[in-house]
Amino acid sequence: MTSSVMMSEMTWPEYAAALESNPVVFLPTGALEQHGPHLPMSVDYLLPSAIAREVATEVGGVVAAPVTYGYKSMTRSAGGPFFPGSTGLDGATLSAVVRDVIRELVRHGARRICVLDGNYENLWFLNEGIDLAMREIADKGVRVMCLQHWEFLTEETLAAVFPDGYPGIELEHAAVLETSLMMNFHPELVRFDKVPDNEAADAPCYDVWPPRREWVAPEGSLISARGASPEKGAIIAAQYRRDITAAVKREFYELG
Ligand code: ZN
């Protein structure tokens, strides 16, 4: 029996034993939504789960089962509601799920919790859920960190991954970043021959309701992922492993 850092692969006695050392417990959050014709709809929770597994291995942590549904796909950042499969939660629902899961992790004994997100639109609803949990727990011994993995990308990594310039995270949906990371962590799930060759999405700097279908390429990618590769994925993953580990150690062990 190999030891795992994944809560979902543990028995309850293994999980209870793992929590005795007051480890950092990672909560991956994401979404179930379209990622073009070449990536599975699970990208936004598979990537933070894989990154959390690597960082947890570095810091002796535990990775809780992911929150697999997230906030709604917005048209300018993820294609909107035009694609079968994109399954969004209301913001209040996502906040409530995060609040409840954190409260449960704390009941299990967790005191160091790192929410590691993979869906751009989740951020403020995660913050709200964490804030509600902290208010409910009212325990000064609990510390929570919340991060979105792309915020850790350095200039050096961006230069290596985007030699023609970084288009910005708003367009990086099902594009070079996510496709390269999937080629690194889950190559069997990438249909690289199906990568569309679309131009960058050209939406204005505001939203409208109902959303406009013409703001999104028919394939669902906001910009082409043709420049993706497993080598780029490995560069990003290694930098994440180094820098997210350092941030987690700093917040939970060095600053106290
Ligand atoms: Zn995504």
mmCIF file of C-alpha atoms and ligand atoms in Angstrom:
data_model
loop_
_atom_site.group_PDB
_atom_site.id
_atom_site.type_symbol
_atom_site.label_atom_id
_atom_site.label_comp_id
_atom_site.label_asym_id
_atom_site.label_seq_id
_atom_site.Cartn_x
_atom_site.Cartn_y
_atom_site.Cartn_z
ATOM 1 C CA MET A 1 0.000 0.000 0.000
ATOM 2 C CA THR A 2 1.546 3.274 -1.097
ATOM 3 C CA SER A 3 0.883 6.278 1.071
ATOM 4 C CA SER A 4 -1.120 9.040 -0.567
ATOM 5 C CA VAL A 5 -1.630 12.681 0.293
ATOM 6 C CA MET A 6 -5.112 12.534 -1.234
ATOM 7 C CA MET A 7 -7.914 12.479 1.322
ATOM 8 C CA SER A 8 -10.223 10.765 -1.173
ATOM 9 C CA GLU A 9 -7.815 7.821 -1.389
ATOM 10 C CA MET A 10 -7.424 7.456 2.389
ATOM 11 C CA THR A 11 -9.387 5.410 4.878
ATOM 12 C CA TRP A 12 -10.679 7.346 7.863
ATOM 13 C CA PRO A 13 -7.991 5.997 10.207
ATOM 14 C CA GLU A 14 -5.312 7.041 7.696
ATOM 15 C CA TYR A 15 -6.865 10.500 7.422
ATOM 16 C CA ALA A 16 -7.114 10.854 11.199
ATOM 17 C CA ALA A 17 -3.469 9.851 11.559
ATOM 18 C CA ALA A 18 -2.433 12.292 8.817
ATOM 19 C CA LEU A 19 -4.129 15.177 10.627
ATOM 20 C CA GLU A 20 -2.282 14.525 13.899
ATOM 21 C CA SER A 21 0.744 16.497 12.746
ATOM 22 C CA ASN A 22 -1.410 19.595 12.006
ATOM 23 C CA PRO A 23 -0.580 19.513 8.276
ATOM 24 C CA VAL A 24 -1.644 22.038 5.669
ATOM 25 C CA VAL A 25 -4.918 20.744 4.199
ATOM 26 C CA PHE A 26 -5.383 21.808 0.596
ATOM 27 C CA LEU A 27 -8.858 22.324 -0.835
ATOM 28 C CA PRO A 28 -8.777 22.337 -4.652
ATOM 29 C CA THR A 29 -11.650 24.294 -6.202
ATOM 30 C CA GLY A 30 -12.584 24.578 -9.834
ATOM 31 C CA ALA A 31 -15.479 24.199 -12.213
ATOM 32 C CA LEU A 32 -17.108 21.807 -14.633
ATOM 33 C CA GLU A 33 -17.191 23.697 -17.896
ATOM 34 C CA GLN A 34 -16.313 23.524 -21.557
ATOM 35 C CA HIS A 35 -12.613 23.799 -22.407
ATOM 36 C CA GLY A 36 -12.768 23.726 -26.181
ATOM 37 C CA PRO A 37 -12.904 20.586 -28.334
ATOM 38 C CA HIS A 38 -9.511 19.358 -27.121
ATOM 39 C CA LEU A 39 -9.694 19.368 -23.296
ATOM 40 C CA PRO A 40 -12.059 17.616 -20.888
ATOM 41 C CA MET A 41 -14.539 19.689 -18.918
ATOM 42 C CA SER A 42 -12.783 18.798 -15.653
ATOM 43 C CA VAL A 43 -9.648 20.921 -16.315
ATOM 44 C CA ASP A 44 -10.421 23.551 -13.701
ATOM 45 C CA TYR A 45 -10.500 21.065 -10.823
ATOM 46 C CA LEU A 46 -7.984 18.529 -12.187
ATOM 47 C CA LEU A 47 -5.198 21.134 -12.404
ATOM 48 C CA PRO A 48 -5.505 22.536 -8.859
ATOM 49 C CA SER A 49 -5.822 18.955 -7.573
ATOM 50 C CA ALA A 50 -2.588 17.973 -9.335
ATOM 51 C CA ILE A 51 -0.762 21.124 -8.208
ATOM 52 C CA ALA A 52 -2.009 20.632 -4.646
ATOM 53 C CA ARG A 53 -0.766 17.037 -4.708
ATOM 54 C CA GLU A 54 2.728 18.230 -5.627
ATOM 55 C CA VAL A 55 2.839 20.984 -3.005
ATOM 56 C CA ALA A 56 1.321 18.703 -0.354
ATOM 57 C CA THR A 57 4.071 16.189 -1.083
ATOM 58 C CA GLU A 58 6.634 18.951 -0.461
ATOM 59 C CA VAL A 59 5.152 20.180 2.815
ATOM 60 C CA GLY A 60 3.737 16.954 4.256
ATOM 61 C CA GLY A 61 0.186 18.114 3.571
ATOM 62 C CA VAL A 62 -3.146 16.525 2.781
ATOM 63 C CA VAL A 63 -5.316 17.244 -0.268
ATOM 64 C CA ALA A 64 -9.052 17.261 0.417
ATOM 65 C CA ALA A 65 -11.449 16.110 -2.291
ATOM 66 C CA PRO A 66 -11.997 18.983 -4.744
ATOM 67 C CA VAL A 67 -15.029 21.209 -5.098
ATOM 68 C CA THR A 68 -15.767 20.186 -8.668
ATOM 69 C CA TYR A 69 -18.495 22.703 -9.486
ATOM 70 C CA GLY A 70 -17.790 26.416 -9.521
ATOM 71 C CA TYR A 71 -19.126 29.821 -10.405
ATOM 72 C CA LYS A 72 -20.739 30.309 -13.804
ATOM 73 C CA SER A 73 -18.744 30.454 -16.991
ATOM 74 C CA MET A 74 -18.655 34.099 -18.022
ATOM 75 C CA THR A 75 -18.701 34.885 -21.737
ATOM 76 C CA ARG A 76 -15.537 36.990 -21.867
ATOM 77 C CA SER A 77 -13.426 34.664 -19.698
ATOM 78 C CA ALA A 78 -14.751 31.143 -20.303
ATOM 79 C CA GLY A 79 -17.217 31.171 -23.176
ATOM 80 C CA GLY A 80 -20.423 31.707 -21.241
ATOM 81 C CA PRO A 81 -23.544 29.577 -21.198
ATOM 82 C CA PHE A 82 -23.437 28.643 -24.869
ATOM 83 C CA PHE A 83 -21.877 25.218 -24.474
ATOM 84 C CA PRO A 84 -23.480 21.991 -23.288
ATOM 85 C CA GLY A 85 -21.721 20.819 -20.145
ATOM 86 C CA SER A 86 -20.740 24.150 -18.607
ATOM 87 C CA THR A 87 -22.510 23.771 -15.266
ATOM 88 C CA GLY A 88 -22.357 26.816 -13.017
ATOM 89 C CA LEU A 89 -23.386 27.372 -9.420
ATOM 90 C CA ASP A 90 -24.936 30.571 -8.136
ATOM 91 C CA GLY A 91 -22.318 32.580 -6.278
ATOM 92 C CA ALA A 92 -24.084 32.177 -2.935
ATOM 93 C CA THR A 93 -24.175 28.398 -3.443
ATOM 94 C CA LEU A 94 -20.436 28.209 -4.092
ATOM 95 C CA SER A 95 -19.708 30.396 -1.067
ATOM 96 C CA ALA A 96 -21.926 28.166 1.071
ATOM 97 C CA VAL A 97 -20.213 24.982 -0.171
ATOM 98 C CA VAL A 98 -16.773 26.414 0.610
ATOM 99 C CA ARG A 99 -17.941 27.642 4.024
ATOM 100 C CA ASP A 100 -19.385 24.209 4.872
ATOM 101 C CA VAL A 101 -16.347 22.223 3.679
ATOM 102 C CA ILE A 102 -13.932 24.453 5.618
ATOM 103 C CA ARG A 103 -16.068 24.138 8.739
ATOM 104 C CA GLU A 104 -15.972 20.340 8.331
ATOM 105 C CA LEU A 105 -12.205 20.261 7.783
ATOM 106 C CA VAL A 106 -11.802 22.285 10.974
ATOM 107 C CA ARG A 107 -14.091 19.843 12.805
ATOM 108 C CA HIS A 108 -11.775 17.055 11.623
ATOM 109 C CA GLY A 109 -8.897 18.897 13.221
ATOM 110 C CA ALA A 110 -7.421 20.929 10.354
ATOM 111 C CA ARG A 111 -6.013 24.316 11.403
ATOM 112 C CA ARG A 112 -3.991 25.171 8.305
ATOM 113 C CA ILE A 113 -6.114 25.286 5.154
ATOM 114 C CA CYS A 114 -5.076 26.342 1.668
ATOM 115 C CA VAL A 115 -7.810 26.841 -0.938
ATOM 116 C CA LEU A 116 -6.150 26.312 -4.339
ATOM 117 C CA ASP A 117 -8.380 27.477 -7.179
ATOM 118 C CA GLY A 118 -8.438 26.741 -10.905
ATOM 119 C CA ASN A 119 -11.472 28.727 -12.118
ATOM 120 C CA TYR A 120 -10.984 32.443 -12.735
ATOM 121 C CA GLU A 121 -14.582 33.382 -11.897
ATOM 122 C CA ASN A 122 -14.563 31.698 -8.469
ATOM 123 C CA LEU A 123 -12.333 34.101 -6.589
ATOM 124 C CA TRP A 124 -14.702 36.444 -4.765
ATOM 125 C CA PHE A 125 -17.162 33.677 -3.936
ATOM 126 C CA LEU A 126 -14.325 31.625 -2.427
ATOM 127 C CA ASN A 127 -13.238 34.645 -0.412
ATOM 128 C CA GLU A 128 -16.816 35.050 0.800
ATOM 129 C CA GLY A 129 -17.073 31.363 1.780
ATOM 130 C CA ILE A 130 -13.775 31.528 3.663
ATOM 131 C CA ASP A 131 -14.825 34.707 5.419
ATOM 132 C CA LEU A 132 -18.162 33.182 6.467
ATOM 133 C CA ALA A 133 -16.368 30.072 7.732
ATOM 134 C CA MET A 134 -13.899 32.125 9.745
ATOM 135 C CA ARG A 135 -16.744 34.083 11.321
ATOM 136 C CA GLU A 136 -18.574 30.879 12.166
ATOM 137 C CA ILE A 137 -15.527 29.062 13.505
ATOM 138 C CA ALA A 138 -14.416 32.031 15.604
ATOM 139 C CA ASP A 139 -11.204 30.146 16.338
ATOM 140 C CA LYS A 140 -8.030 32.182 16.306
ATOM 141 C CA GLY A 141 -6.030 29.016 15.720
ATOM 142 C CA VAL A 142 -7.337 28.547 12.171
ATOM 143 C CA ARG A 143 -5.459 30.120 9.285
ATOM 144 C CA VAL A 144 -6.693 29.968 5.683
ATOM 145 C CA MET A 145 -4.845 30.880 2.516
ATOM 146 C CA CYS A 146 -6.528 31.254 -0.888
ATOM 147 C CA LEU A 147 -4.736 31.335 -4.230
ATOM 148 C CA GLN A 148 -5.297 31.012 -7.956
ATOM 149 C CA HIS A 149 -2.390 29.167 -9.513
ATOM 150 C CA TRP A 150 -1.726 31.468 -12.493
ATOM 151 C CA GLU A 151 -1.013 34.378 -10.150
ATOM 152 C CA PHE A 152 2.283 32.625 -9.415
ATOM 153 C CA LEU A 153 3.543 32.722 -13.016
ATOM 154 C CA THR A 154 6.839 34.585 -13.135
ATOM 155 C CA GLU A 155 8.169 36.761 -15.931
ATOM 156 C CA GLU A 156 10.730 34.064 -16.632
ATOM 157 C CA THR A 157 8.078 31.363 -17.035
ATOM 158 C CA LEU A 158 5.852 33.606 -19.138
ATOM 159 C CA ALA A 159 8.789 34.368 -21.447
ATOM 160 C CA ALA A 160 9.432 30.644 -21.913
ATOM 161 C CA VAL A 161 5.783 29.684 -22.405
ATOM 162 C CA PHE A 162 4.638 32.695 -24.436
ATOM 163 C CA PRO A 163 7.554 33.732 -26.674
ATOM 164 C CA ASP A 164 5.151 35.975 -28.642
ATOM 165 C CA GLY A 165 3.762 37.656 -25.531
ATOM 166 C CA TYR A 166 1.353 36.665 -22.766
ATOM 167 C CA PRO A 167 -2.232 37.411 -23.825
ATOM 168 C CA GLY A 168 -3.386 37.662 -20.184
ATOM 169 C CA ILE A 169 -5.280 35.231 -17.993
ATOM 170 C CA GLU A 170 -8.679 36.458 -19.246
ATOM 171 C CA LEU A 171 -7.971 34.862 -22.616
ATOM 172 C CA GLU A 172 -6.132 31.862 -21.228
ATOM 173 C CA HIS A 173 -9.169 29.634 -21.205
ATOM 174 C CA ALA A 174 -8.510 26.225 -22.772
ATOM 175 C CA ALA A 175 -5.445 27.864 -24.290
ATOM 176 C CA VAL A 176 -1.661 27.467 -23.986
ATOM 177 C CA LEU A 177 -1.447 27.568 -20.184
ATOM 178 C CA GLU A 178 -4.171 25.060 -19.353
ATOM 179 C CA THR A 179 -3.425 22.805 -22.325
ATOM 180 C CA SER A 180 0.302 22.637 -21.496
ATOM 181 C CA LEU A 181 -0.434 21.871 -17.838
ATOM 182 C CA MET A 182 -2.894 19.156 -18.860
ATOM 183 C CA MET A 183 -0.260 17.680 -21.217
ATOM 184 C CA ASN A 184 2.052 17.559 -18.201
ATOM 185 C CA PHE A 185 -0.346 16.167 -15.590
ATOM 186 C CA HIS A 186 -2.981 14.305 -17.639
ATOM 187 C CA PRO A 187 -1.661 13.731 -21.195
ATOM 188 C CA GLU A 188 -4.150 10.937 -21.802
ATOM 189 C CA LEU A 189 -7.013 13.453 -21.547
ATOM 190 C CA VAL A 190 -5.705 15.912 -24.173
ATOM 191 C CA ARG A 191 -6.945 15.623 -27.789
ATOM 192 C CA PHE A 192 -4.179 17.722 -29.266
ATOM 193 C CA ASP A 193 -5.281 16.975 -32.858
ATOM 194 C CA LYS A 194 -8.525 18.797 -32.029
ATOM 195 C CA VAL A 195 -6.893 22.080 -30.911
ATOM 196 C CA PRO A 196 -8.740 24.835 -32.796
ATOM 197 C CA ASP A 197 -6.870 27.471 -34.744
ATOM 198 C CA ASN A 198 -9.088 30.380 -33.761
ATOM 199 C CA GLU A 199 -8.154 34.017 -33.429
ATOM 200 C CA ALA A 200 -8.153 35.669 -30.015
ATOM 201 C CA ALA A 201 -11.622 36.537 -28.755
ATOM 202 C CA ASP A 202 -12.507 40.155 -29.417
ATOM 203 C CA ALA A 203 -15.020 41.165 -26.767
ATOM 204 C CA PRO A 204 -15.451 44.672 -25.353
ATOM 205 C CA CYS A 205 -14.485 45.574 -21.788
ATOM 206 C CA TYR A 206 -17.972 45.024 -20.329
ATOM 207 C CA ASP A 207 -20.648 42.358 -19.998
ATOM 208 C CA VAL A 208 -24.241 42.290 -21.223
ATOM 209 C CA TRP A 209 -27.251 40.130 -20.409
ATOM 210 C CA PRO A 210 -28.287 38.101 -22.302
ATOM 211 C CA PRO A 211 -24.683 37.482 -23.356
ATOM 212 C CA ARG A 212 -23.650 37.708 -26.996
ATOM 213 C CA ARG A 213 -22.746 34.455 -28.731
ATOM 214 C CA GLU A 214 -20.535 36.281 -31.233
ATOM 215 C CA TRP A 215 -18.091 37.258 -28.462
ATOM 216 C CA VAL A 216 -16.868 33.639 -28.342
ATOM 217 C CA ALA A 217 -15.248 31.466 -31.003
ATOM 218 C CA PRO A 218 -17.593 28.603 -31.921
ATOM 219 C CA GLU A 219 -15.051 26.094 -30.606
ATOM 220 C CA GLY A 220 -15.078 27.594 -27.093
ATOM 221 C CA SER A 221 -11.373 28.485 -26.864
ATOM 222 C CA LEU A 222 -10.752 32.183 -26.336
ATOM 223 C CA ILE A 223 -7.404 31.977 -28.113
ATOM 224 C CA SER A 224 -5.675 29.064 -29.835
ATOM 225 C CA ALA A 225 -3.742 26.482 -27.794
ATOM 226 C CA ARG A 226 -1.559 25.501 -30.740
ATOM 227 C CA GLY A 227 1.542 26.728 -28.893
ATOM 228 C CA ALA A 228 0.983 24.317 -26.005
ATOM 229 C CA SER A 229 3.418 21.495 -25.269
ATOM 230 C CA PRO A 230 4.231 19.041 -22.490
ATOM 231 C CA GLU A 231 7.618 20.730 -22.096
ATOM 232 C CA LYS A 232 5.940 24.069 -21.351
ATOM 233 C CA GLY A 233 3.607 22.293 -18.955
ATOM 234 C CA ALA A 234 6.606 20.840 -17.127
ATOM 235 C CA ILE A 235 8.225 24.292 -16.824
ATOM 236 C CA ILE A 236 5.053 25.786 -15.337
ATOM 237 C CA ALA A 237 4.474 22.819 -13.018
ATOM 238 C CA ALA A 238 8.032 22.942 -11.676
ATOM 239 C CA GLN A 239 7.825 26.675 -11.047
ATOM 240 C CA TYR A 240 4.446 26.276 -9.313
ATOM 241 C CA ARG A 241 5.825 23.466 -7.176
ATOM 242 C CA ARG A 242 8.748 25.619 -6.082
ATOM 243 C CA ASP A 243 6.970 28.927 -5.566
ATOM 244 C CA ILE A 244 3.608 27.785 -4.200
ATOM 245 C CA THR A 245 5.476 25.532 -1.764
ATOM 246 C CA ALA A 246 7.533 28.540 -0.647
ATOM 247 C CA ALA A 247 4.410 30.681 -0.168
ATOM 248 C CA VAL A 248 2.631 27.946 1.772
ATOM 249 C CA LYS A 249 5.641 27.409 4.021
ATOM 250 C CA ARG A 250 5.933 31.149 4.571
ATOM 251 C CA GLU A 251 2.293 31.652 5.531
ATOM 252 C CA PHE A 252 1.816 28.577 7.686
ATOM 253 C CA TYR A 253 5.219 27.873 9.202
ATOM 254 C CA GLU A 254 7.501 30.891 8.999
ATOM 255 C CA LEU A 255 5.138 33.743 9.792
ATOM 256 C CA GLY A 256 3.221 31.607 12.305
HETATM 257 ZN ZN ZN B 1 -10.021 26.472 -17.134
#
